[in-house]
Coordinates of C-alpha atoms in Angstrom, one line a residue:
X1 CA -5.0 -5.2 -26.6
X2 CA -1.6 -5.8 -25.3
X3 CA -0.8 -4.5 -21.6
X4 CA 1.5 -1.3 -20.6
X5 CA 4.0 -3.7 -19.1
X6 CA 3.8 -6.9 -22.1
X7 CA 6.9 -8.4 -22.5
X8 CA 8.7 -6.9 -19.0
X9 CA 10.3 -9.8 -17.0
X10 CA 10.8 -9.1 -13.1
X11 CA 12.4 -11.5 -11.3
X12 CA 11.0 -10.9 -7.7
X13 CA 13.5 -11.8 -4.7
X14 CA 10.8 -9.8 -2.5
X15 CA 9.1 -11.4 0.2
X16 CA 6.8 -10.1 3.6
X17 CA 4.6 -7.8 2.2
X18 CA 5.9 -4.2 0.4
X19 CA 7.9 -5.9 -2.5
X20 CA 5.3 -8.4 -3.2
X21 CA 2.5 -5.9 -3.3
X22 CA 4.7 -3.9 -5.5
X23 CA 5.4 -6.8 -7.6
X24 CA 1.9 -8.3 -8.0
X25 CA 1.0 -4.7 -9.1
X26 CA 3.2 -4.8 -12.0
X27 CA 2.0 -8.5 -13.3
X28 CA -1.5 -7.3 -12.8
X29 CA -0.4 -4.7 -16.1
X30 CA 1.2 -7.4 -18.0
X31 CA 4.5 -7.5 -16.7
X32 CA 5.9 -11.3 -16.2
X33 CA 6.6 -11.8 -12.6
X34 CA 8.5 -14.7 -11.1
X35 CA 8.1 -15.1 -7.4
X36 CA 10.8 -17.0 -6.2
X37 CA 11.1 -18.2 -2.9
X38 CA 13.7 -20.3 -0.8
X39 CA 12.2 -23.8 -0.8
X40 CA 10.5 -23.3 3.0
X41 CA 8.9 -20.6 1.0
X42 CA 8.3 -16.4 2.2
X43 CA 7.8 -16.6 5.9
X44 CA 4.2 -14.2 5.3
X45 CA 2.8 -17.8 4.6
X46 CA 3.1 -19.0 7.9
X47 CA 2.0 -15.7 9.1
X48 CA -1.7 -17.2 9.9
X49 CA -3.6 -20.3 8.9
X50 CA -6.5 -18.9 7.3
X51 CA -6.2 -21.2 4.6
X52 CA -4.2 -24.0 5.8
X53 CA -1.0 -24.2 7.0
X54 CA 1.2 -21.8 4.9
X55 CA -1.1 -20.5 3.3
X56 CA -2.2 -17.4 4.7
X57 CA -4.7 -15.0 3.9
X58 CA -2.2 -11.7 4.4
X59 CA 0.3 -13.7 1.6
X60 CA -2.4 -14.2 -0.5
X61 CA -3.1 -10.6 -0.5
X62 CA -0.3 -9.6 -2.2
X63 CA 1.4 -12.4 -4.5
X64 CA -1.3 -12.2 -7.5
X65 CA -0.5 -12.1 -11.0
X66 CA 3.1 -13.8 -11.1
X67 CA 4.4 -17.4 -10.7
X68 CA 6.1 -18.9 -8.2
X69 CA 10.2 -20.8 -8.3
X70 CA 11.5 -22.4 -5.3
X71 CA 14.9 -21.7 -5.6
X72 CA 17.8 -21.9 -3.1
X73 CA 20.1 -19.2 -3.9
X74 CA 22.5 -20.6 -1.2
X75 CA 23.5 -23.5 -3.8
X76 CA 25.9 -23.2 -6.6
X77 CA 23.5 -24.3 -8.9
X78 CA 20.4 -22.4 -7.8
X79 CA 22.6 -19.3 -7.9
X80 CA 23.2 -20.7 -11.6
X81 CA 19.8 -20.3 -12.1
X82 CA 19.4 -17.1 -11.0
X83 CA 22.0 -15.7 -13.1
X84 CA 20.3 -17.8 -16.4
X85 CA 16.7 -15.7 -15.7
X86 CA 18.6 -12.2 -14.9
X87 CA 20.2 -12.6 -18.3
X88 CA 17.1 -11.2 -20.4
X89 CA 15.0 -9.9 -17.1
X90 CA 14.2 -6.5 -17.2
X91 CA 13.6 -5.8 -13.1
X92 CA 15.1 -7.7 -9.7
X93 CA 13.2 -6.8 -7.0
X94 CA 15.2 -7.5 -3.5
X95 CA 13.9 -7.2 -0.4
X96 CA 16.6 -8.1 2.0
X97 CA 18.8 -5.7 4.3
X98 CA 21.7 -4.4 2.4
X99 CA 24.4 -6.6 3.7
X100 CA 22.4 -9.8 3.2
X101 CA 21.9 -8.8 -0.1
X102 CA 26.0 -8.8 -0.8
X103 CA 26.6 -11.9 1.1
X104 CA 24.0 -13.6 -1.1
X105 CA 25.6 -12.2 -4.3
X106 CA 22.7 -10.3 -5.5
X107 CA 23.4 -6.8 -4.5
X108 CA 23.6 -4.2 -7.7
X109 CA 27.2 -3.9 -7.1
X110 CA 27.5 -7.9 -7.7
X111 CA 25.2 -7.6 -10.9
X112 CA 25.3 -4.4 -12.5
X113 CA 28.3 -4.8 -14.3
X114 CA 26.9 -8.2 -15.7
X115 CA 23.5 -6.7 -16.3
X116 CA 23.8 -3.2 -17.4
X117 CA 20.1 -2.8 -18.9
X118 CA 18.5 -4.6 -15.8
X119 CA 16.2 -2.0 -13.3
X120 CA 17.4 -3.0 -9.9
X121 CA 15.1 -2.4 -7.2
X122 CA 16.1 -2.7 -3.4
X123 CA 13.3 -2.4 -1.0
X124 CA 14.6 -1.8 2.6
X125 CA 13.5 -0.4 6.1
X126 CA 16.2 2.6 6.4
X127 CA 17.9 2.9 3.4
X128 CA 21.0 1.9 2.1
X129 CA 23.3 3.0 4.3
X130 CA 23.5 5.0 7.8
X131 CA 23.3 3.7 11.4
X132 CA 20.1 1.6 11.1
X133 CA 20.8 -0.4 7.9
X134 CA 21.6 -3.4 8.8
X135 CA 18.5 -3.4 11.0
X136 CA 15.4 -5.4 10.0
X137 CA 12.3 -3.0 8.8
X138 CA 8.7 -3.9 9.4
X139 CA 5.5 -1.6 9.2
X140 CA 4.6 -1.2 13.2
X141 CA 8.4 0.2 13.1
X142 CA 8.7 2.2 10.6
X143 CA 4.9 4.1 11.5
X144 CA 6.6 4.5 14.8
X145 CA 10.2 6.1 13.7
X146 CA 8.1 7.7 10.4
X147 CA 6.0 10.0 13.0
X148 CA 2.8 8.1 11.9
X149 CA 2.1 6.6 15.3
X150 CA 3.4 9.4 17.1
X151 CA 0.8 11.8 15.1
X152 CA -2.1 9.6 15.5
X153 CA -5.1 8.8 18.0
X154 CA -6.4 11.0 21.1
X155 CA -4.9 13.9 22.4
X156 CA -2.8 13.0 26.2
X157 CA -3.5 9.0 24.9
X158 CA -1.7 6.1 24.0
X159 CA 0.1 6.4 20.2
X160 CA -2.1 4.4 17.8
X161 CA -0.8 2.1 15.2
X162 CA -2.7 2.5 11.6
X163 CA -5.0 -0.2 10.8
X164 CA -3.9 -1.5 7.6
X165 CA -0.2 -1.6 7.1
X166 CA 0.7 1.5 5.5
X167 CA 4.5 1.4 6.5
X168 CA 4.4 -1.2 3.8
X169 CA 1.8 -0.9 1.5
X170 CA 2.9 2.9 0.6
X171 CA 6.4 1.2 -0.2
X172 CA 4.8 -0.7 -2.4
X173 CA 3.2 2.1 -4.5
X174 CA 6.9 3.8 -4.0
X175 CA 8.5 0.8 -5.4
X176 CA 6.0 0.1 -8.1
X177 CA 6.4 4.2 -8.4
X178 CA 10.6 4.0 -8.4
X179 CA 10.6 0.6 -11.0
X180 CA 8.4 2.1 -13.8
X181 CA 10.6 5.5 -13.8
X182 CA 14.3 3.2 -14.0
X183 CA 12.2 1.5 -17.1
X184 CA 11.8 4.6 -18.7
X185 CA 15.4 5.9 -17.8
X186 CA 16.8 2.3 -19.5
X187 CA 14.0 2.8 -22.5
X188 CA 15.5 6.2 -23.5
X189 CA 19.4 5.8 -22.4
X190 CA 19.3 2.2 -22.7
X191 CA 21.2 1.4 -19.5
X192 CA 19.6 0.3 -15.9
X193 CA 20.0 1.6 -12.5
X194 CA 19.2 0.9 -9.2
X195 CA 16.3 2.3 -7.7
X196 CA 16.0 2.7 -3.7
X197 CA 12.6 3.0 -1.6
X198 CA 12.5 2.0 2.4
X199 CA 9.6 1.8 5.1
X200 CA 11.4 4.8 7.2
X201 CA 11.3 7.4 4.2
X202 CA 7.9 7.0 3.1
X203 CA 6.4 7.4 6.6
X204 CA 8.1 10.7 6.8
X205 CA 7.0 11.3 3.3
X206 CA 3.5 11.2 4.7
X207 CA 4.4 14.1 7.3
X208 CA 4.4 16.7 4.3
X209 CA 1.7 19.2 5.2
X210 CA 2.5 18.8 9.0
X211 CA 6.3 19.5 8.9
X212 CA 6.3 22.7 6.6
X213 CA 4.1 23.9 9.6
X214 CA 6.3 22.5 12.2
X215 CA 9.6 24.3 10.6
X216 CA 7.8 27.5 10.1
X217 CA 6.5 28.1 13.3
X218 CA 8.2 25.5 16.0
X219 CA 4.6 24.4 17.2
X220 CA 4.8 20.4 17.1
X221 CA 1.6 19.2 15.8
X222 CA 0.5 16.6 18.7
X223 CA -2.6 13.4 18.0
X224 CA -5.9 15.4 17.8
X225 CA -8.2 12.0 17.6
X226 CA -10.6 12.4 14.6
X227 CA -9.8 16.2 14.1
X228 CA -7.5 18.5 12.6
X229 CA -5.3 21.3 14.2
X230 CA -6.2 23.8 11.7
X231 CA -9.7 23.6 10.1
X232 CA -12.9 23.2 11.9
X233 CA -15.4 21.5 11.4
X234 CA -13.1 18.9 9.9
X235 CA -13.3 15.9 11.9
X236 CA -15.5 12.7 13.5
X237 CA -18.6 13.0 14.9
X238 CA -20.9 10.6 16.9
X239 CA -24.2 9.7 15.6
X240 CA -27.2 7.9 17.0
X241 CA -25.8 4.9 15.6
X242 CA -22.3 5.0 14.7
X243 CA -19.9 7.6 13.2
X244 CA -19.5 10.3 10.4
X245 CA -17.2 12.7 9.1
X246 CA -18.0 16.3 8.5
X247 CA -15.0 18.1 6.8
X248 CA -15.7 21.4 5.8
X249 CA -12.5 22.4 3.9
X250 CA -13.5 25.8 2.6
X251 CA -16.1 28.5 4.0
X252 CA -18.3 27.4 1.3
X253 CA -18.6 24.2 2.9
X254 CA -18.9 25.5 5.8
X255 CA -22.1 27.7 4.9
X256 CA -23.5 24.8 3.4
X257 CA -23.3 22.8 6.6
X258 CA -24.9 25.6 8.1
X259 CA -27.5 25.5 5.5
X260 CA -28.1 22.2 5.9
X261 CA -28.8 22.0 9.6
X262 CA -30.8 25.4 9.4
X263 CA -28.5 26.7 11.7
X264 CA -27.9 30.2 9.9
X265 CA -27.1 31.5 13.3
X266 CA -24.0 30.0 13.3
X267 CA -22.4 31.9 10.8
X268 CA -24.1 34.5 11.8
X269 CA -22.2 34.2 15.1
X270 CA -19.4 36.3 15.1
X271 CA -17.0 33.6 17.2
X272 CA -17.8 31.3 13.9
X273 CA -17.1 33.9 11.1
X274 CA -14.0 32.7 9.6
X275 CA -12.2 29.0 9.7
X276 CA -9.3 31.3 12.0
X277 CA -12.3 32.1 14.3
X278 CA -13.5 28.9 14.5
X279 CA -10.2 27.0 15.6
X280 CA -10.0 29.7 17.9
X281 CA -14.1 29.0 19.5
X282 CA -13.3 24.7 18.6
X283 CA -14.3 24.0 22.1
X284 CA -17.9 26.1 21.7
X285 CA -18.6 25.0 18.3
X286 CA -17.7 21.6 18.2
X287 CA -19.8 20.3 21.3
X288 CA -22.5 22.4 19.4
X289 CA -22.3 20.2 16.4
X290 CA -21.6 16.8 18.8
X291 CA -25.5 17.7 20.4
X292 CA -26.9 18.3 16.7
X293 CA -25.2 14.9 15.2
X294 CA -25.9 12.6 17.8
X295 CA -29.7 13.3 17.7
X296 CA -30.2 11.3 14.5
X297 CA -28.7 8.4 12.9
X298 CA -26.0 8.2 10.2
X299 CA -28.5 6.9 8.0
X300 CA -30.6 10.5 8.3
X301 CA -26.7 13.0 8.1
X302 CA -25.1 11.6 4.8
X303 CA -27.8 12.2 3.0
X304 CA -29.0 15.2 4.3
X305 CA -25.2 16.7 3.9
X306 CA -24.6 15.3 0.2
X307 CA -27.7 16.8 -1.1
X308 CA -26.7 20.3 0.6
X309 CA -22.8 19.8 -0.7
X310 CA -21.2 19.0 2.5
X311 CA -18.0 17.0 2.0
X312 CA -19.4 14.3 4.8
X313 CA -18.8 10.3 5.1
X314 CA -20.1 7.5 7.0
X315 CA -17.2 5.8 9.0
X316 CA -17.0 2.5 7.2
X317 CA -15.9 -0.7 8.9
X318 CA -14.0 -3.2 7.5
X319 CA -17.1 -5.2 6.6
X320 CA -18.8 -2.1 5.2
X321 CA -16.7 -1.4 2.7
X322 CA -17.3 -3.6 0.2
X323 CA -21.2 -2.7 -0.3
X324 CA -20.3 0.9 -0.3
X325 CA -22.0 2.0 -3.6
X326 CA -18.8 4.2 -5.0
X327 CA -16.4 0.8 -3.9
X328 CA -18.7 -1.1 -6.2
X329 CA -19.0 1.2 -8.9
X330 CA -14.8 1.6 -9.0
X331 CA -15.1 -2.2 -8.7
X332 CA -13.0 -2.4 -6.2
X333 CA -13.5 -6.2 -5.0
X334 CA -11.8 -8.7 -6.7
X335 CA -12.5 -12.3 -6.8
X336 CA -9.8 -14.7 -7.9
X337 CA -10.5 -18.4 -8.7
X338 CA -8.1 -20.5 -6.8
X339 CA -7.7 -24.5 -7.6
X340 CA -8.5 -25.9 -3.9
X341 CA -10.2 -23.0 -2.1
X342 CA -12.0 -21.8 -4.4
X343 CA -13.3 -17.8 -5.1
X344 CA -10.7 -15.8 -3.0
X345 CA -12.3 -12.4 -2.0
X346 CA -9.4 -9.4 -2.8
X347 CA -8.5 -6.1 -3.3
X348 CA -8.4 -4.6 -7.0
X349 CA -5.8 -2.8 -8.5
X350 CA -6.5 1.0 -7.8
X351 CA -4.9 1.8 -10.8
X352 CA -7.3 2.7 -14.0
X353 CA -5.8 3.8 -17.3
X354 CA -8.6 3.6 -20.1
X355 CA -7.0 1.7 -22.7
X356 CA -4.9 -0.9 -21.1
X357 CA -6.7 -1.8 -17.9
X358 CA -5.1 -3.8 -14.9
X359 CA -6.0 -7.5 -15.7
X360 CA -5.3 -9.3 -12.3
X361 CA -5.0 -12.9 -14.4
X362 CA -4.0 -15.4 -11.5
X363 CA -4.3 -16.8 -7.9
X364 CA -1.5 -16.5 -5.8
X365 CA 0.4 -19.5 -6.5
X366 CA 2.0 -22.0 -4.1
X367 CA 5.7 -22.3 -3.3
X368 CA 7.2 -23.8 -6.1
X369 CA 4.2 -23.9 -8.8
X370 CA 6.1 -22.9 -11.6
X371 CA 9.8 -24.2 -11.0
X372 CA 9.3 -26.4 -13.9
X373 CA 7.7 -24.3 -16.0
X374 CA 10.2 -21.7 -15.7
X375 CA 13.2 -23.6 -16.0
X376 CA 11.7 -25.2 -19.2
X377 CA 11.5 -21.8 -20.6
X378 CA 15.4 -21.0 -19.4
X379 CA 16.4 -24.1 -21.6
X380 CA 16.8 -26.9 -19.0
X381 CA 15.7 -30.5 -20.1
X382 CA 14.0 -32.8 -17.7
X383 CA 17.3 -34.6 -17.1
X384 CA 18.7 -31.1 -16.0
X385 CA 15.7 -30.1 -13.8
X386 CA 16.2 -33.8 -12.0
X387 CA 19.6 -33.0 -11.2
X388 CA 18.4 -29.7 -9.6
X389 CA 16.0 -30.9 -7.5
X390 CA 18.7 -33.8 -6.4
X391 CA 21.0 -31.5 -5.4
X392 CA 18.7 -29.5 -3.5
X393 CA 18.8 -25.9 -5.9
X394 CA 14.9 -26.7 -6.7
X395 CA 11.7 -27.5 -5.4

């Protein structure tokens, strides 16, 4: 069965991490990504050694499912080159600050013109214009200027940066998000556009249930740790062993809990009647709760709580994950074959459609892989491809 995006070219300019998450995304549904890369290659492979020297683990993250071009776009004829794949490409991804992109030639003003059916994506840290264009974006950054940082970790402490790097990995969902829509637009109108995302506006995106509040009543919400401002219990709690989350959204949930502990005196408890009540009483009820969850282990809670229908986790780590039974069973861990290191443990897709399933098909390939492949398929002979790599356009 063909794939939602068979027969979409995307010619990736992207490079760090947003745009080629976004991009390996798109080739894992079919789409025919080519990576390219000046010859020294995207600086995330020298970002650690893990394995080898430029080869990093974070770049292998997030360049599956495409091939890879060394190209330098700085040449004459690697420019000419450029313009030969955009003829019958579908997408550009750019990840460059705006006026790099025009001094290089490949902004959509430069191209549109040329290109009229081509779904131009630029992927920046601001935006396209304003006082901090021209600035580089990168995901400790934008979490700071987004809010993110300054909304997160303990109350009176020291802002906490999100573990994984969800200034940029939420672009890439907004870029994937921004491409497939210009497709359709250029499907039904038949023309292209260009389509914007940055690091700065989806960290503020993220802000959406605290900043209605905010505007409404003036009250700044400030870091509250494991908990939330408005619903208790709804929040971390230690264990004999390690940590849980009890989150007791509704007062269903919250009877259950109750329930569950045999604590039927709590709601009982007039300070406790109502989720208003008990945001008001946090500091009686929640050391309450604190004593009753860190008499047992996690191990003895989760269970407990599920079978009494108590929205409750275990606080996985890192290495946890992975054997958590609903992570297997949404088969979530991805192994990819690669030629000299072997199985490659990854991330899958989170993306499930019924029909046409993500089909992550390769490794992520090493700078330059597919330069002669490619320019085969563009129409250049081996005498044409020598002359490119003489003069430098090609590695």
């Amino acid at each position: 069965m063909t794939q939602p995006l068979d027969g979409i070219k995307v010619v990736d300019l992207t490079q760090i991490a947003s745009g080629p998450y976004a991009t390996s995304m798109l080739g894992d549904f079919g789409a025919d990504v080519i990576k390219i890369e000046p010859p020294s290659g995207d600086p995330l492979r020298r970002i650690d050694n893990t394995f080898g020297p430029g080869e990093s683990a974070y770049a292998y993250s997030v360049n599956r499912s495409k091939r890879a071009m060394a190209l330098d776009l700085k040449t004459a004829a690697g420019f000419g080159v450029l313009e030969r794949m955009l003829a019958d490409a579908d997408v550009l991804a750019v990840s460059m600050r705006p006026s790099a992109a025009a001094k290089l030639g490949v902004d959509y003003a430069s191209l549109a013109e040329l290109h009229p059916r081509l779904v131009y994506c630029s992927i920046t840290g601001y935006g396209e214009s304003g006082p901090l264009a021209g600035r580089p974006g990168m995901d400790l950054i934008a979490q700071a200027r987004g809010g993110v940082m300054g909304t997160s970790g303990e109350p009176g402490r020291t802002p906490v940066k999100v573990g994984p790097a969800v200034g940029d990995f939420l672009c890439s969902y907004l870029a994937m998000n921004a491409i497939l829509l210009g497709l359709r637009v250029r499907d039904r109108d038949g023309t292209g556009q260009q389509v914007s995302v940055n690091l700065l506006d989806g960290q503020v995106s993220l802000l959406a249930n605290l900043s209605v509040a905010y505007h409404r009543t003036g009250v700044p919400f400030r870091p509250m740790g494991g908990a939330q401002t408005n619903i208790v219990p709804y929040q971390v709690f230690a264990t004999a062993d390690g940590w849980m989350v009890v989150a007791c959204l509704t007062e269903k949930f919250w009877l259950n809990l109750c329930h569950a502990l045999a604590r039927e005196d709590l709601p009982a408890d007039p300070r406790y009647a109502t989720n208003a009540d008990r945001v008001r009483n946090r500091n009686d009820l929640v050391p309450e709760l604190e004593r009753t969850f860190a008499a047992r282990p996690t191990a003895h809670w989760v269970p407990l709580l599920d079978a009494g229908d108590v929205p409750c986790s275990p606080v996985n780590r890192l290495e946890e994950v992975f054997e958590d039974p609903q992570v297997v069973n949404n088969d979530m861990r991805l192994v990819l074959d690669h030629p000299v290191h072997g199985k490659i443990v990854t991330v899958n897709n989170p993306v499930h459609l019924s029909r046409t399933p993500a089909r992550p098909w390769g490794y992520p390939p090493a700078v330059g892989e597919h330069s002669d492949e490619v320019l085969t398929e563009l129409g250049y002979d081996a005498e044409a491809i020598r002359a490119l790599r003489e003069a430098g356009a090609v590695t």
